[in-house]
PDB file of C-alpha atoms in Angstrom:
ATOM      1  CA  MET A  73     -99.361  48.800  -3.001  1.00 75.00           C
ATOM      2  CA  ALA A  74    -101.119  49.122   0.363  1.00 91.00           C
ATOM      3  CA  CYS A  75    -104.700  50.376   0.468  1.00 96.00           C
ATOM      4  CA  ILE A  76    -103.945  52.664   3.430  1.00 98.00           C
ATOM      5  CA  GLU A  77    -100.567  53.920   4.625  1.00 98.00           C
ATOM      6  CA  TYR A  78     -99.623  55.991   7.640  1.00 98.00           C
ATOM      7  CA  ARG A  79     -96.047  57.246   7.168  1.00 98.00           C
ATOM      8  CA  ASP A  80     -94.016  58.727  10.029  1.00 98.00           C
ATOM      9  CA  ILE A  81     -97.078  60.240  11.711  1.00 98.00           C
ATOM     10  CA  GLU A  82     -96.450  62.675  14.555  1.00 97.00           C
ATOM     11  CA  LEU A  83     -99.308  64.097  16.611  1.00 97.00           C
ATOM     12  CA  LYS A  84     -99.475  66.150  19.793  1.00 95.00           C
ATOM     13  CA  PHE A  85    -102.413  67.529  21.731  1.00 90.00           C
ATOM     14  CA  GLU A  86    -101.204  70.550  23.694  1.00 85.00           C
ATOM     15  CA  GLU A  87     -98.011  69.209  25.315  1.00 84.00           C
ATOM     16  CA  ARG A  88     -98.952  65.524  25.174  1.00 91.00           C
ATOM     17  CA  THR A  89     -97.388  63.376  22.450  1.00 94.00           C
ATOM     18  CA  ILE A  90     -99.855  60.898  20.926  1.00 94.00           C
ATOM     19  CA  PHE A  91     -97.815  59.525  18.005  1.00 96.00           C
ATOM     20  CA  THR A  92     -94.104  59.626  17.207  1.00 96.00           C
ATOM     21  CA  LYS A  93     -92.940  58.259  13.839  1.00 96.00           C
ATOM     22  CA  PHE A  94     -96.022  56.018  13.625  1.00 97.00           C
ATOM     23  CA  ASN A  95     -96.115  53.774  10.552  1.00 97.00           C
ATOM     24  CA  LEU A  96     -98.818  51.367   9.421  1.00 97.00           C
ATOM     25  CA  ALA A  97     -99.624  49.761   6.054  1.00 98.00           C
ATOM     26  CA  ILE A  98    -103.028  48.121   5.534  1.00 98.00           C
ATOM     27  CA  ASN A  99    -103.729  45.909   2.540  1.00 96.00           C
ATOM     28  CA  LYS A 100    -106.939  45.887   0.523  1.00 95.00           C
ATOM     29  CA  ASN A 101    -109.720  43.874   2.255  1.00 94.00           C
ATOM     30  CA  GLU A 102    -107.605  43.446   5.395  1.00 95.00           C
ATOM     31  CA  LYS A 103    -109.375  43.543   8.771  1.00 95.00           C
ATOM     32  CA  ILE A 104    -107.502  45.517  11.437  1.00 95.00           C
ATOM     33  CA  LEU A 105    -108.189  45.746  15.189  1.00 95.00           C
ATOM     34  CA  LEU A 106    -106.553  48.836  16.690  1.00 94.00           C
ATOM     35  CA  CYS A 107    -105.390  47.968  20.197  1.00 89.00           C
ATOM     36  CA  ALA A 108    -104.102  50.579  22.638  1.00 87.00           C
ATOM     37  CA  PRO A 109    -105.023  51.810  26.117  1.00 85.00           C
ATOM     38  CA  SER A 110    -107.561  54.622  26.441  1.00 84.00           C
ATOM     39  CA  GLY A 111    -106.110  57.978  25.541  1.00 84.00           C
ATOM     40  CA  ARG A 112    -103.419  56.573  23.242  1.00 90.00           C
ATOM     41  CA  GLY A 113    -104.999  57.824  20.018  1.00 93.00           C
ATOM     42  CA  LYS A 114    -107.087  55.015  18.479  1.00 93.00           C
ATOM     43  CA  THR A 115    -109.921  57.338  17.502  1.00 91.00           C
ATOM     44  CA  SER A 116    -107.442  60.061  16.551  1.00 94.00           C
ATOM     45  CA  LEU A 117    -105.835  57.613  14.141  1.00 95.00           C
ATOM     46  CA  VAL A 118    -109.070  56.994  12.238  1.00 94.00           C
ATOM     47  CA  LYS A 119    -110.080  60.661  12.381  1.00 94.00           C
ATOM     48  CA  MET A 120    -106.754  61.528  10.732  1.00 97.00           C
ATOM     49  CA  LEU A 121    -107.679  59.132   7.929  1.00 97.00           C
ATOM     50  CA  MET A 122    -110.929  61.072   7.452  1.00 95.00           C
ATOM     51  CA  GLY A 123    -109.112  64.417   7.511  1.00 96.00           C
ATOM     52  CA  PHE A 124    -110.884  65.526  10.712  1.00 95.00           C
ATOM     53  CA  ILE A 125    -107.543  65.736  12.555  1.00 96.00           C
ATOM     54  CA  ILE A 126    -104.369  66.949  10.831  1.00 96.00           C
ATOM     55  CA  PRO A 127    -101.103  65.323  11.979  1.00 97.00           C
ATOM     56  CA  ASP A 128     -98.232  67.605  12.937  1.00 97.00           C
ATOM     57  CA  SER A 129     -96.050  65.789  10.428  1.00 97.00           C
ATOM     58  CA  GLY A 130     -96.062  62.661   8.311  1.00 98.00           C
ATOM     59  CA  GLU A 131     -98.280  61.512   5.475  1.00 97.00           C
ATOM     60  CA  ILE A 132    -101.436  59.445   5.016  1.00 98.00           C
ATOM     61  CA  ILE A 133    -101.989  57.772   1.648  1.00 98.00           C
ATOM     62  CA  VAL A 134    -105.186  56.054   0.490  1.00 98.00           C
ATOM     63  CA  ASP A 135    -105.172  54.043  -2.746  1.00 96.00           C
ATOM     64  CA  GLY A 136    -102.025  55.883  -3.770  1.00 96.00           C
ATOM     65  CA  ILE A 137    -103.556  59.316  -3.098  1.00 97.00           C
ATOM     66  CA  PRO A 138    -101.836  61.491  -0.457  1.00 98.00           C
ATOM     67  CA  LEU A 139    -104.364  62.998   1.942  1.00 98.00           C
ATOM     68  CA  SER A 140    -104.487  66.789   1.659  1.00 97.00           C
ATOM     69  CA  GLY A 141    -106.980  69.626   1.623  1.00 95.00           C
ATOM     70  CA  LYS A 142    -107.412  69.069  -2.110  1.00 96.00           C
ATOM     71  CA  THR A 143    -107.983  65.297  -1.902  1.00 97.00           C
ATOM     72  CA  VAL A 144    -109.858  64.948   1.405  1.00 96.00           C
ATOM     73  CA  ASN A 145    -113.324  64.783  -0.188  1.00 93.00           C
ATOM     74  CA  GLN A 146    -112.136  62.213  -2.729  1.00 95.00           C
ATOM     75  CA  ILE A 147    -110.743  60.073   0.086  1.00 96.00           C
ATOM     76  CA  ARG A 148    -113.818  60.477   2.294  1.00 94.00           C
ATOM     77  CA  SER A 149    -115.937  59.209  -0.597  1.00 93.00           C
ATOM     78  CA  LYS A 150    -114.150  55.868  -0.212  1.00 95.00           C
ATOM     79  CA  ILE A 151    -114.944  55.531   3.511  1.00 95.00           C
ATOM     80  CA  SER A 152    -117.943  54.616   5.665  1.00 92.00           C
ATOM     81  CA  TYR A 153    -117.336  55.880   9.214  1.00 91.00           C
ATOM     82  CA  VAL A 154    -119.613  54.467  11.917  1.00 89.00           C
ATOM     83  CA  SER A 155    -118.976  55.625  15.479  1.00 84.00           C
ATOM     84  CA  GLN A 156    -120.462  54.854  18.876  1.00 76.00           C
ATOM     85  CA  ASP A 157    -122.143  58.277  18.727  1.00 77.00           C
ATOM     86  CA  ALA A 158    -124.395  57.006  15.901  1.00 71.00           C
ATOM     87  CA  ASP A 159    -124.290  60.393  14.213  1.00 76.00           C
ATOM     88  CA  ILE A 160    -127.094  60.199  11.646  1.00 86.00           C
ATOM     89  CA  PRO A 161    -129.345  63.029  10.411  1.00 87.00           C
ATOM     90  CA  LYS A 162    -132.512  63.921  12.293  1.00 91.00           C
ATOM     91  CA  GLY A 163    -135.984  63.216  10.942  1.00 95.00           C
ATOM     92  CA  ILE A 164    -138.222  60.275  10.113  1.00 97.00           C
ATOM     93  CA  VAL A 165    -136.035  57.225   9.483  1.00 96.00           C
ATOM     94  CA  SER A 166    -137.385  56.408   6.014  1.00 96.00           C
ATOM     95  CA  ASP A 167    -136.975  60.058   4.936  1.00 96.00           C
ATOM     96  CA  VAL A 168    -133.437  60.268   6.329  1.00 95.00           C
ATOM     97  CA  PHE A 169    -132.281  57.249   4.329  1.00 96.00           C
ATOM     98  CA  ARG A 170    -134.031  58.417   1.171  1.00 94.00           C
ATOM     99  CA  ASP A 171    -132.413  61.864   1.429  1.00 94.00           C
ATOM    100  CA  VAL A 172    -128.909  60.463   1.980  1.00 93.00           C
ATOM    101  CA  PHE A 173    -129.149  58.477  -1.259  1.00 92.00           C
ATOM    102  CA  LYS A 174    -130.229  61.599  -3.155  1.00 90.00           C
ATOM    103  CA  PHE A 175    -126.802  63.155  -2.560  1.00 89.00           C
ATOM    104  CA  GLN A 176    -124.775  63.436  -5.750  1.00 86.00           C
ATOM    105  CA  ILE A 177    -122.063  61.127  -4.422  1.00 86.00           C
ATOM    106  CA  ASN A 178    -124.604  58.367  -3.656  1.00 89.00           C
ATOM    107  CA  ARG A 179    -126.945  58.563  -6.649  1.00 85.00           C
ATOM    108  CA  GLN A 180    -125.269  55.685  -8.456  1.00 86.00           C
ATOM    109  CA  LEU A 181    -126.263  53.295  -5.644  1.00 88.00           C
ATOM    110  CA  ASN A 182    -129.366  51.175  -6.084  1.00 83.00           C
ATOM    111  CA  TYR A 183    -131.233  52.188  -2.928  1.00 89.00           C
ATOM    112  CA  GLN A 184    -134.773  50.944  -2.337  1.00 89.00           C
ATOM    113  CA  GLU A 185    -136.769  51.030   0.884  1.00 92.00           C
ATOM    114  CA  LYS A 186    -137.227  47.253   0.610  1.00 92.00           C
ATOM    115  CA  ILE A 187    -133.454  46.899   1.048  1.00 92.00           C
ATOM    116  CA  LEU A 188    -133.633  48.989   4.220  1.00 94.00           C
ATOM    117  CA  SER A 189    -136.550  46.861   5.475  1.00 95.00           C
ATOM    118  CA  ASP A 190    -134.515  43.704   4.946  1.00 94.00           C
ATOM    119  CA  TRP A 191    -131.632  45.163   6.938  1.00 93.00           C
ATOM    120  CA  LEU A 192    -133.933  46.195   9.775  1.00 95.00           C
ATOM    121  CA  GLU A 193    -134.895  42.549  10.078  1.00 93.00           C
ATOM    122  CA  LYS A 194    -131.264  41.409  10.052  1.00 89.00           C
ATOM    123  CA  MET A 195    -130.430  43.910  12.784  1.00 91.00           C
ATOM    124  CA  LEU A 196    -133.430  42.860  14.894  1.00 90.00           C
ATOM    125  CA  LEU A 197    -135.215  46.194  14.486  1.00 95.00           C
ATOM    126  CA  PRO A 198    -139.028  46.286  14.031  1.00 96.00           C
ATOM    127  CA  GLN A 199    -140.386  47.466  10.686  1.00 97.00           C
ATOM    128  CA  GLU A 200    -142.233  50.347  12.383  1.00 97.00           C
ATOM    129  CA  THR A 201    -138.763  51.879  12.950  1.00 97.00           C
ATOM    130  CA  LEU A 202    -139.131  53.256   9.405  1.00 96.00           C
ATOM    131  CA  ASN A 203    -141.870  55.619  10.588  1.00 96.00           C
ATOM    132  CA  LYS A 204    -140.188  56.793  13.789  1.00 97.00           C
ATOM    133  CA  ASN A 205    -138.233  59.970  14.379  1.00 96.00           C
ATOM    134  CA  VAL A 206    -134.515  59.367  14.869  1.00 94.00           C
ATOM    135  CA  ASP A 207    -134.638  61.420  18.101  1.00 92.00           C
ATOM    136  CA  SER A 208    -137.176  59.008  19.612  1.00 95.00           C
ATOM    137  CA  LEU A 209    -134.947  55.940  19.205  1.00 93.00           C
ATOM    138  CA  SER A 210    -132.678  54.456  21.840  1.00 90.00           C
ATOM    139  CA  GLY A 211    -128.895  54.706  21.533  1.00 86.00           C
ATOM    140  CA  GLY A 212    -128.684  51.050  20.512  1.00 86.00           C
ATOM    141  CA  GLU A 213    -131.336  51.505  17.827  1.00 91.00           C
ATOM    142  CA  ARG A 214    -129.590  54.576  16.391  1.00 90.00           C
ATOM    143  CA  GLN A 215    -126.307  52.684  16.463  1.00 88.00           C
ATOM    144  CA  ARG A 216    -127.764  49.866  14.377  1.00 91.00           C
ATOM    145  CA  LEU A 217    -129.322  52.337  11.924  1.00 93.00           C
ATOM    146  CA  ALA A 218    -125.974  54.099  11.516  1.00 91.00           C
ATOM    147  CA  LEU A 219    -124.380  50.734  10.801  1.00 90.00           C
ATOM    148  CA  ILE A 220    -127.056  49.879   8.226  1.00 93.00           C
ATOM    149  CA  LEU A 221    -126.475  53.238   6.554  1.00 93.00           C
ATOM    150  CA  GLY A 222    -122.738  52.576   6.451  1.00 90.00           C
ATOM    151  CA  ILE A 223    -123.330  49.159   4.876  1.00 90.00           C
ATOM    152  CA  LEU A 224    -125.753  50.467   2.236  1.00 93.00           C
ATOM    153  CA  LEU A 225    -123.346  53.238   1.207  1.00 92.00           C
ATOM    154  CA  ASP A 226    -121.099  50.362   0.066  1.00 90.00           C
ATOM    155  CA  ARG A 227    -117.794  52.216   0.427  1.00 93.00           C
ATOM    156  CA  GLU A 228    -114.568  50.242   0.029  1.00 94.00           C
ATOM    157  CA  ILE A 229    -113.180  51.160   3.476  1.00 96.00           C
ATOM    158  CA  TRP A 230    -115.124  50.849   6.729  1.00 94.00           C
ATOM    159  CA  ILE A 231    -114.139  52.467  10.019  1.00 95.00           C
ATOM    160  CA  LEU A 232    -116.011  50.974  12.971  1.00 92.00           C
ATOM    161  CA  ASP A 233    -115.408  52.968  16.158  1.00 91.00           C
ATOM    162  CA  GLU A 234    -116.808  51.207  19.264  1.00 88.00           C
ATOM    163  CA  ILE A 235    -119.961  50.170  17.380  1.00 86.00           C
ATOM    164  CA  THR A 236    -120.907  47.306  19.732  1.00 83.00           C
ATOM    165  CA  THR A 237    -121.208  49.520  22.822  1.00 79.00           C
ATOM    166  CA  GLY A 238    -124.558  48.955  24.526  1.00 73.00           C
ATOM    167  CA  LEU A 239    -125.608  45.964  22.387  1.00 80.00           C
ATOM    168  CA  ASP A 240    -126.399  42.542  23.830  1.00 83.00           C
ATOM    169  CA  GLN A 241    -124.061  39.614  23.203  1.00 88.00           C
ATOM    170  CA  GLU A 242    -126.263  37.901  20.602  1.00 85.00           C
ATOM    171  CA  LEU A 243    -126.516  41.043  18.492  1.00 86.00           C
ATOM    172  CA  LYS A 244    -122.798  41.801  18.862  1.00 88.00           C
ATOM    173  CA  LYS A 245    -121.930  38.352  17.536  1.00 87.00           C
ATOM    174  CA  LYS A 246    -124.366  38.680  14.640  1.00 85.00           C
ATOM    175  CA  ILE A 247    -123.001  42.081  13.609  1.00 84.00           C
ATOM    176  CA  VAL A 248    -119.344  41.071  13.885  1.00 87.00           C
ATOM    177  CA  GLU A 249    -119.831  37.913  11.817  1.00 85.00           C
ATOM    178  CA  LEU A 250    -121.744  39.840   9.175  1.00 81.00           C
ATOM    179  CA  LEU A 251    -119.148  42.603   8.854  1.00 81.00           C
ATOM    180  CA  LEU A 252    -115.971  40.555   8.965  1.00 82.00           C
ATOM    181  CA  ASN A 253    -117.143  38.238   6.207  1.00 81.00           C
ATOM    182  CA  ASP A 254    -117.498  41.160   3.785  1.00 80.00           C
ATOM    183  CA  ASP A 255    -114.924  42.037   1.121  1.00 89.00           C
ATOM    184  CA  LYS A 256    -114.020  45.424   2.603  1.00 93.00           C
ATOM    185  CA  THR A 257    -110.984  46.993   4.179  1.00 96.00           C
ATOM    186  CA  ILE A 258    -112.055  47.382   7.813  1.00 95.00           C
ATOM    187  CA  LEU A 259    -110.495  49.270  10.722  1.00 96.00           C
ATOM    188  CA  VAL A 260    -112.034  48.432  14.093  1.00 94.00           C
ATOM    189  CA  VAL A 261    -111.637  50.508  17.246  1.00 92.00           C
ATOM    190  CA  SER A 262    -112.972  48.526  20.194  1.00 88.00           C
ATOM    191  CA  HIS A 263    -112.319  47.338  23.735  1.00 83.00           C
ATOM    192  CA  ASP A 264    -114.849  44.528  23.210  1.00 85.00           C
ATOM    193  CA  ASP A 265    -113.438  40.990  23.286  1.00 86.00           C
ATOM    194  CA  ILE A 266    -116.110  39.925  20.745  1.00 88.00           C
ATOM    195  CA  TYR A 267    -113.485  40.635  18.042  1.00 88.00           C
ATOM    196  CA  GLN A 268    -110.919  38.255  19.511  1.00 84.00           C
ATOM    197  CA  ASN A 269    -110.034  35.162  17.460  1.00 83.00           C
ATOM    198  CA  ARG A 270    -111.943  36.463  14.433  1.00 85.00           C
ATOM    199  CA  GLY A 271    -108.968  36.667  12.091  1.00 86.00           C
ATOM    200  CA  LEU A 272    -108.305  40.398  12.505  1.00 92.00           C
ATOM    201  CA  ARG A 273    -104.737  41.665  12.518  1.00 94.00           C
ATOM    202  CA  GLU A 274    -104.151  43.358  15.850  1.00 93.00           C
ATOM    203  CA  VAL A 275    -102.141  46.582  15.702  1.00 93.00           C
ATOM    204  CA  SER A 276    -100.989  47.809  19.105  1.00 90.00           C
ATOM    205  CA  TRP A 277     -98.773  50.601  20.394  1.00 89.00           C
TER     206      TRP A 277
END
């Protein structure tokens, strides 16, 4: 059984057709690179998986569970979604991370600030980042923090939506190697050629 299935998905925005009878099956721990020109629905595809966009028809199934209003929270609990917008809560970085791991859904995770400190080092962020306000950080710094948060949440499915935007080549390579060697099911949305020849299955339309 596939980990993720899109079955006969149809989606329109106003009068523009985005998907017609779109089908895709993704196996557990498979790494997928979604390839399509701008405006063809790459981000819409992953937002449908999160339940943020509802297809006009068709079905999305995750681990055998059909996505619906009743199951959307259960399915979201399986997914870490990291976007180029680096949408993380406001506040002092150390407090933000601590608060996220106080949520009921995350309490079983073994979070310690030392773990966050180690990841700051891996992502080439100074330790004083812990004491800074999220609003004072650059876009690239927030992007890396959002990625660290996604990693520490340890969900079984990762959605990475243009996460290398604005990063230098050395850091891009480091992040890509780190992520693609992990035992996770990963969907990547990117125009960056850093993902080429990395063993991802390219899905285009």
